[in-house]
Coordinates of C-alpha atoms in Angstrom, one line a residue:
M1 CA 99.6 -85.8 -111.9
R2 CA 99.0 -88.0 -108.8
R3 CA 101.7 -89.0 -106.3
F4 CA 102.7 -92.6 -106.1
S5 CA 101.4 -94.3 -103.0
R6 CA 103.5 -96.9 -101.2
R7 CA 100.9 -99.6 -102.1
A8 CA 100.9 -98.5 -105.8
A9 CA 104.7 -98.3 -105.9
L10 CA 105.1 -101.9 -104.8
A11 CA 102.2 -103.1 -106.9
T12 CA 104.0 -102.3 -110.1
A13 CA 106.4 -105.2 -109.5
A14 CA 103.6 -107.7 -109.5
G15 CA 104.2 -110.6 -111.7
A16 CA 107.9 -110.4 -111.5
T17 CA 109.8 -113.6 -111.6
T18 CA 112.5 -115.0 -109.3
T19 CA 116.2 -114.9 -109.7
A20 CA 115.9 -117.7 -112.2
A21 CA 114.7 -115.0 -114.6
L22 CA 118.0 -113.2 -114.6
V23 CA 119.2 -111.9 -117.9
G24 CA 119.9 -114.7 -120.3
G25 CA 117.0 -116.8 -118.9
A26 CA 119.0 -119.8 -117.9
A27 CA 119.7 -120.9 -114.3
A28 CA 123.1 -119.8 -113.0
Q29 CA 125.9 -122.2 -113.5
P30 CA 128.0 -123.4 -110.5
A31 CA 130.4 -120.7 -109.6
D32 CA 133.7 -120.3 -107.7
P33 CA 132.6 -118.8 -104.4
G34 CA 135.4 -116.3 -104.7
G35 CA 138.0 -115.4 -102.0
R36 CA 137.6 -114.2 -98.5
R37 CA 135.0 -111.5 -97.6
T38 CA 136.2 -108.0 -97.6
A39 CA 134.7 -104.5 -97.3
N40 CA 134.0 -104.8 -101.0
G41 CA 132.6 -108.3 -100.8
R42 CA 134.1 -111.4 -102.5
L43 CA 137.0 -110.9 -104.8
Y44 CA 137.3 -112.5 -108.2
E45 CA 140.7 -112.6 -110.0
I46 CA 140.8 -113.1 -113.7
R47 CA 144.0 -113.4 -115.9
S48 CA 145.1 -113.8 -119.5
G49 CA 148.7 -113.4 -120.5
R50 CA 150.1 -110.1 -119.3
Q51 CA 146.6 -108.9 -118.2
R52 CA 145.2 -109.4 -114.7
A53 CA 142.0 -107.9 -113.1
V54 CA 140.3 -108.2 -109.8
I55 CA 136.5 -107.7 -109.6
A56 CA 134.8 -107.1 -106.2
G57 CA 131.3 -108.3 -105.7
V58 CA 130.1 -105.1 -104.1
S59 CA 128.8 -102.8 -106.9
A60 CA 130.5 -105.2 -109.4
T61 CA 133.6 -103.1 -108.9
L62 CA 136.6 -103.1 -111.2
L63 CA 139.0 -103.0 -108.3
S64 CA 142.3 -103.7 -110.1
W65 CA 143.6 -103.8 -113.7
Q66 CA 147.3 -104.8 -114.0
V67 CA 149.4 -105.1 -117.2
D68 CA 152.7 -106.9 -116.7
G69 CA 152.3 -106.5 -113.0
V70 CA 151.8 -102.7 -113.1
E71 CA 148.6 -101.3 -111.6
M72 CA 146.8 -99.2 -114.1
L73 CA 144.0 -97.9 -111.9
L74 CA 143.7 -95.4 -109.1
T75 CA 142.1 -97.8 -106.6
H76 CA 142.1 -98.7 -102.9
P77 CA 142.6 -101.8 -100.7
A78 CA 139.8 -104.3 -100.7
D79 CA 139.3 -103.9 -97.0
D80 CA 138.6 -100.1 -97.4
V81 CA 135.2 -98.9 -98.6
G82 CA 137.0 -96.5 -100.9
E83 CA 136.2 -92.9 -102.0
G84 CA 134.7 -91.3 -105.0
Y85 CA 132.9 -94.4 -106.2
Q86 CA 136.2 -95.9 -107.5
G87 CA 135.5 -98.7 -110.0
K88 CA 131.8 -99.0 -109.2
T89 CA 129.1 -100.1 -111.6
I90 CA 126.4 -97.3 -111.3
L91 CA 122.8 -98.3 -111.5
P92 CA 119.9 -97.7 -112.3
W93 CA 120.9 -94.1 -113.0
P94 CA 124.3 -92.4 -113.4
N95 CA 125.2 -89.0 -112.1
R96 CA 122.4 -86.9 -110.4
I97 CA 118.7 -86.6 -110.2
D98 CA 117.9 -83.0 -109.3
H99 CA 116.2 -82.8 -105.9
G100 CA 115.7 -86.6 -106.2
R101 CA 112.4 -86.0 -107.9
Y102 CA 111.3 -87.3 -111.3
S103 CA 108.1 -88.1 -113.3
F104 CA 107.6 -91.4 -115.1
G105 CA 104.5 -93.1 -116.5
G106 CA 102.2 -90.3 -115.2
E107 CA 103.5 -90.6 -111.6
E108 CA 105.7 -88.4 -109.5
L109 CA 108.5 -90.2 -107.7
Q110 CA 111.0 -89.3 -105.0
V111 CA 114.2 -91.1 -104.3
A112 CA 116.5 -90.5 -101.3
I113 CA 118.9 -87.6 -101.4
N114 CA 122.4 -88.9 -100.7
E115 CA 124.2 -85.7 -101.8
P116 CA 122.6 -83.2 -99.4
E117 CA 125.0 -80.4 -100.2
R118 CA 123.7 -80.4 -103.7
D119 CA 120.1 -81.6 -103.0
A120 CA 120.6 -84.4 -105.4
A121 CA 120.3 -88.2 -105.7
L122 CA 123.7 -89.4 -106.8
H123 CA 124.7 -92.6 -108.7
G124 CA 121.6 -94.8 -108.3
L125 CA 120.8 -97.4 -105.8
M126 CA 123.4 -100.2 -106.1
S127 CA 126.7 -98.7 -105.0
F128 CA 126.9 -100.8 -101.8
V129 CA 125.0 -104.0 -102.7
E130 CA 126.8 -107.3 -103.4
W131 CA 126.3 -109.0 -106.7
Q132 CA 126.3 -112.9 -106.8
P133 CA 128.6 -115.0 -108.9
A134 CA 127.1 -117.0 -111.8
R135 CA 130.3 -118.2 -113.3
H136 CA 134.0 -117.7 -112.6
R137 CA 136.7 -119.0 -114.9
A138 CA 140.4 -118.1 -115.4
D139 CA 139.8 -115.2 -117.8
G140 CA 136.4 -114.0 -116.8
V141 CA 133.6 -113.7 -114.2
V142 CA 129.9 -113.2 -114.5
L143 CA 127.9 -111.6 -111.6
E144 CA 124.2 -111.1 -111.2
Y145 CA 121.8 -109.0 -109.1
V146 CA 118.1 -108.5 -109.0
L147 CA 117.1 -105.0 -107.9
P148 CA 113.8 -105.1 -105.9
P149 CA 111.3 -102.2 -106.2
D150 CA 111.1 -99.5 -103.6
Y151 CA 108.9 -96.4 -103.1
G152 CA 111.1 -94.1 -105.2
Y153 CA 112.0 -96.7 -107.9
P154 CA 109.1 -99.1 -108.1
F155 CA 110.5 -101.2 -110.9
R156 CA 112.1 -104.6 -111.0
L157 CA 115.3 -105.1 -113.0
A158 CA 117.7 -108.1 -113.3
F159 CA 121.3 -107.3 -114.0
R160 CA 124.1 -109.5 -115.4
I161 CA 127.7 -108.2 -115.8
E162 CA 130.6 -110.1 -117.4
Y163 CA 134.2 -108.9 -116.9
S164 CA 136.8 -110.6 -119.1
V165 CA 140.5 -110.1 -120.0
D166 CA 142.3 -111.0 -123.1
A167 CA 145.6 -110.1 -124.8
A168 CA 144.4 -106.5 -125.3
G169 CA 142.9 -105.6 -122.0
V170 CA 139.8 -105.8 -119.8
R171 CA 136.2 -105.4 -120.9
S172 CA 132.8 -105.2 -119.2
T173 CA 129.4 -106.2 -120.7
L174 CA 126.3 -105.3 -118.7
S175 CA 122.8 -106.6 -119.4
A176 CA 119.7 -105.2 -117.8
K177 CA 116.3 -106.9 -118.1
N178 CA 113.0 -105.6 -117.0
I179 CA 111.4 -108.4 -115.2
G180 CA 108.5 -106.4 -113.9
D181 CA 105.2 -105.7 -115.6
T182 CA 105.5 -102.0 -116.3
A183 CA 108.0 -99.9 -118.3
A184 CA 111.0 -98.8 -116.3
P185 CA 113.5 -95.8 -116.7
F186 CA 117.1 -96.9 -116.8
G187 CA 120.7 -95.7 -117.2
T188 CA 124.1 -96.9 -116.2
A189 CA 127.7 -95.8 -115.9
N190 CA 131.1 -97.1 -114.6
H191 CA 133.2 -95.0 -112.3
T192 CA 136.7 -96.5 -112.8
Y193 CA 139.7 -94.1 -112.3
L194 CA 142.8 -94.5 -114.5
G195 CA 146.0 -93.8 -112.5
A196 CA 148.1 -90.8 -113.5
G197 CA 151.3 -92.8 -114.3
G198 CA 153.1 -90.2 -112.3
D199 CA 152.3 -87.8 -109.4
R200 CA 149.5 -85.9 -111.2
I201 CA 147.3 -86.2 -114.2
D202 CA 148.5 -82.8 -115.5
D203 CA 151.1 -84.5 -117.7
I204 CA 148.8 -87.0 -119.3
V205 CA 148.3 -86.2 -123.0
F206 CA 144.6 -86.6 -123.3
E207 CA 142.4 -87.2 -126.3
L208 CA 138.6 -87.0 -125.9
P209 CA 136.5 -87.4 -129.1
A210 CA 133.6 -85.2 -128.0
D211 CA 132.4 -82.0 -129.6
T212 CA 129.8 -81.0 -127.0
Y213 CA 129.9 -80.5 -123.2
F214 CA 127.1 -79.9 -120.7
V215 CA 127.0 -76.5 -119.0
V216 CA 126.0 -76.9 -115.3
N217 CA 124.8 -74.7 -112.4
D218 CA 126.6 -74.5 -109.0
R219 CA 125.0 -77.9 -108.0
L220 CA 126.4 -79.6 -111.1
I221 CA 122.9 -79.9 -112.7
P222 CA 123.0 -79.4 -116.5
T223 CA 121.4 -76.2 -117.8
G224 CA 122.3 -76.7 -121.4
T225 CA 125.0 -77.8 -123.8
A226 CA 127.7 -75.9 -125.7
P227 CA 130.4 -76.8 -128.3
V228 CA 133.8 -77.5 -126.9
E229 CA 135.5 -75.5 -129.6
G230 CA 137.4 -72.6 -128.2
T231 CA 137.1 -73.8 -124.6
D232 CA 139.4 -75.5 -122.1
Y233 CA 137.3 -78.7 -122.7
D234 CA 138.4 -79.2 -126.3
F235 CA 140.6 -82.3 -126.3
R236 CA 139.6 -83.6 -129.7
S237 CA 143.2 -83.2 -130.6
P238 CA 145.5 -84.7 -128.1
R239 CA 147.2 -82.3 -125.6
P240 CA 148.3 -82.3 -122.0
I241 CA 145.5 -82.0 -119.4
G242 CA 147.6 -79.4 -117.6
P243 CA 145.7 -77.5 -114.9
T244 CA 142.2 -78.0 -116.5
E245 CA 139.7 -79.0 -113.9
M246 CA 136.6 -81.0 -115.0
D247 CA 133.6 -82.6 -113.4
T248 CA 132.0 -82.3 -116.8
A249 CA 129.8 -84.5 -119.1
F250 CA 130.4 -84.7 -122.8
T251 CA 128.5 -85.9 -125.8
G252 CA 128.7 -85.8 -129.6
L253 CA 131.2 -88.5 -129.7
S254 CA 133.2 -89.3 -132.8
R255 CA 133.2 -93.0 -133.6
G256 CA 135.2 -95.4 -135.7
A257 CA 133.8 -97.8 -138.4
D258 CA 133.0 -100.4 -135.7
G259 CA 130.8 -97.8 -133.8
S260 CA 133.2 -97.4 -130.9
A261 CA 134.5 -94.1 -129.4
V262 CA 138.0 -94.2 -128.0
V263 CA 139.5 -92.0 -125.3
R264 CA 143.3 -91.9 -125.1
F265 CA 145.6 -91.3 -122.2
A266 CA 149.3 -91.0 -123.0
R267 CA 150.8 -91.2 -119.5
P268 CA 154.2 -89.8 -118.5
D269 CA 155.4 -93.3 -117.6
G270 CA 155.3 -94.2 -121.3
V271 CA 152.1 -96.2 -121.2
T272 CA 149.2 -95.2 -123.5
A273 CA 145.9 -96.5 -122.2
E274 CA 142.6 -96.4 -124.1
L275 CA 139.0 -96.5 -122.9
W276 CA 136.6 -97.6 -125.6
V277 CA 132.9 -97.6 -125.5
D278 CA 130.2 -99.0 -127.8
R279 CA 127.3 -97.2 -129.3
T280 CA 125.1 -97.6 -126.3
H281 CA 127.3 -95.2 -124.4
R282 CA 126.6 -91.8 -125.9
Y283 CA 127.9 -89.8 -123.0
L284 CA 131.1 -89.5 -121.0
Q285 CA 131.6 -87.9 -117.6
V286 CA 135.1 -86.6 -117.0
Y287 CA 136.3 -86.0 -113.4
T288 CA 139.9 -84.8 -112.8
D289 CA 139.8 -85.9 -109.1
D290 CA 140.4 -82.4 -107.8
S291 CA 138.6 -82.8 -104.4
P292 CA 139.1 -86.3 -103.0
A293 CA 137.3 -86.7 -99.7
T294 CA 140.2 -88.5 -98.1
D295 CA 143.8 -87.5 -97.5
R296 CA 145.0 -89.1 -100.8
P297 CA 146.6 -86.6 -103.2
A298 CA 144.4 -84.7 -105.6
R299 CA 144.6 -85.4 -109.3
A300 CA 146.3 -88.7 -108.8
G301 CA 143.9 -90.3 -111.3
I302 CA 141.2 -89.4 -113.8
T303 CA 137.8 -91.0 -114.4
V304 CA 136.0 -91.0 -117.7
E305 CA 132.7 -92.6 -117.0
P306 CA 131.0 -94.4 -119.9
M307 CA 127.3 -93.3 -119.5
T308 CA 124.2 -94.4 -121.4
C309 CA 122.4 -91.2 -120.5
A310 CA 123.0 -87.6 -119.6
P311 CA 123.2 -86.3 -116.1
N312 CA 119.7 -85.6 -114.7
A313 CA 118.2 -87.8 -117.5
F314 CA 115.4 -89.0 -115.2
V315 CA 114.2 -85.4 -115.2
T316 CA 115.1 -84.3 -118.7
G317 CA 114.8 -87.5 -120.7
D318 CA 118.2 -86.8 -122.4
G319 CA 119.4 -90.3 -123.4
L320 CA 117.1 -92.0 -120.9
I321 CA 116.4 -95.7 -121.7
T322 CA 112.9 -97.0 -121.2
L323 CA 112.8 -100.7 -120.8
R324 CA 109.5 -102.3 -121.5
P325 CA 108.5 -105.5 -119.6
G326 CA 110.7 -108.4 -120.8
E327 CA 113.1 -106.0 -122.7
T328 CA 116.9 -106.2 -122.3
H329 CA 119.5 -103.5 -122.7
R330 CA 123.1 -104.6 -123.3
G331 CA 126.3 -102.4 -123.5
T332 CA 130.0 -103.0 -123.5
W333 CA 133.1 -100.9 -122.8
G334 CA 136.7 -101.7 -121.9
Y335 CA 140.3 -100.6 -121.2
R336 CA 143.3 -101.6 -123.2
V337 CA 146.9 -100.6 -123.6
A338 CA 147.9 -99.2 -127.0
D339 CA 150.8 -100.8 -128.8

């Protein structure tokens, strides 16, 4: 197996089109330029009835979701970079690549290590790039970004994301199109934290419809899977989170007739929020926010990340999506408040 040279890496993007080839094929419509520039880029407010959301251009971040004026998320001011990837759209891989090394198409590739304490490449390449507006209306915004090839990820993908609000809540639909001339490995996640609805998440009555979890080593790289039954990770029937700590991926999701899987959070403030994911999201990463890098209190929120592939999928292939030239992936998830 030969190593990818710099010249060969860039050559795989030959034949790629310009930004006019963004997912959907049509030229972008005129867009509201958004508000002032912040540490998270331009801000785009969307509203519908009792629902309000703010999307930040950097990383297509869900920065705020409010219901009847009450903030539902554990978030941060727009002029702060934030911590823990709060609200970010994660691309073109979620979670970790062990040692930052993977093989694809007969080539060995190396991406930058950005989590040196675990010798891993964490959360892709787009956490601090600004997406551009294609359309902004009262109840929705569409953002786009073309990821150029580099030495470790020599593929060219065009992304389009739409956030919208309606009477039920907020939803996100992401499209990814391979506009290069070779197949490309791909995965995505979103890293939004739901607020505790109190001081800590311990009192949230949590329901997670997953029958399998990933066993990991001390660097959080999966070593296998195990059933949740009989473990602290079994939340198939709702119960308080209590002191359970998780930085844990789950799969084997139970789904309704419409194909969606639903995670429920009954908060101590009386609000029950639901995260729903479509069939393209076969994995969920749960993090109980036990070790924030800033001085904010621990366990003030919880993230359940909708993921299209397993952690370390670029190495193992577990759930990895391969996009052929011209092929598009599309997936949807959202938050709502239960009646």
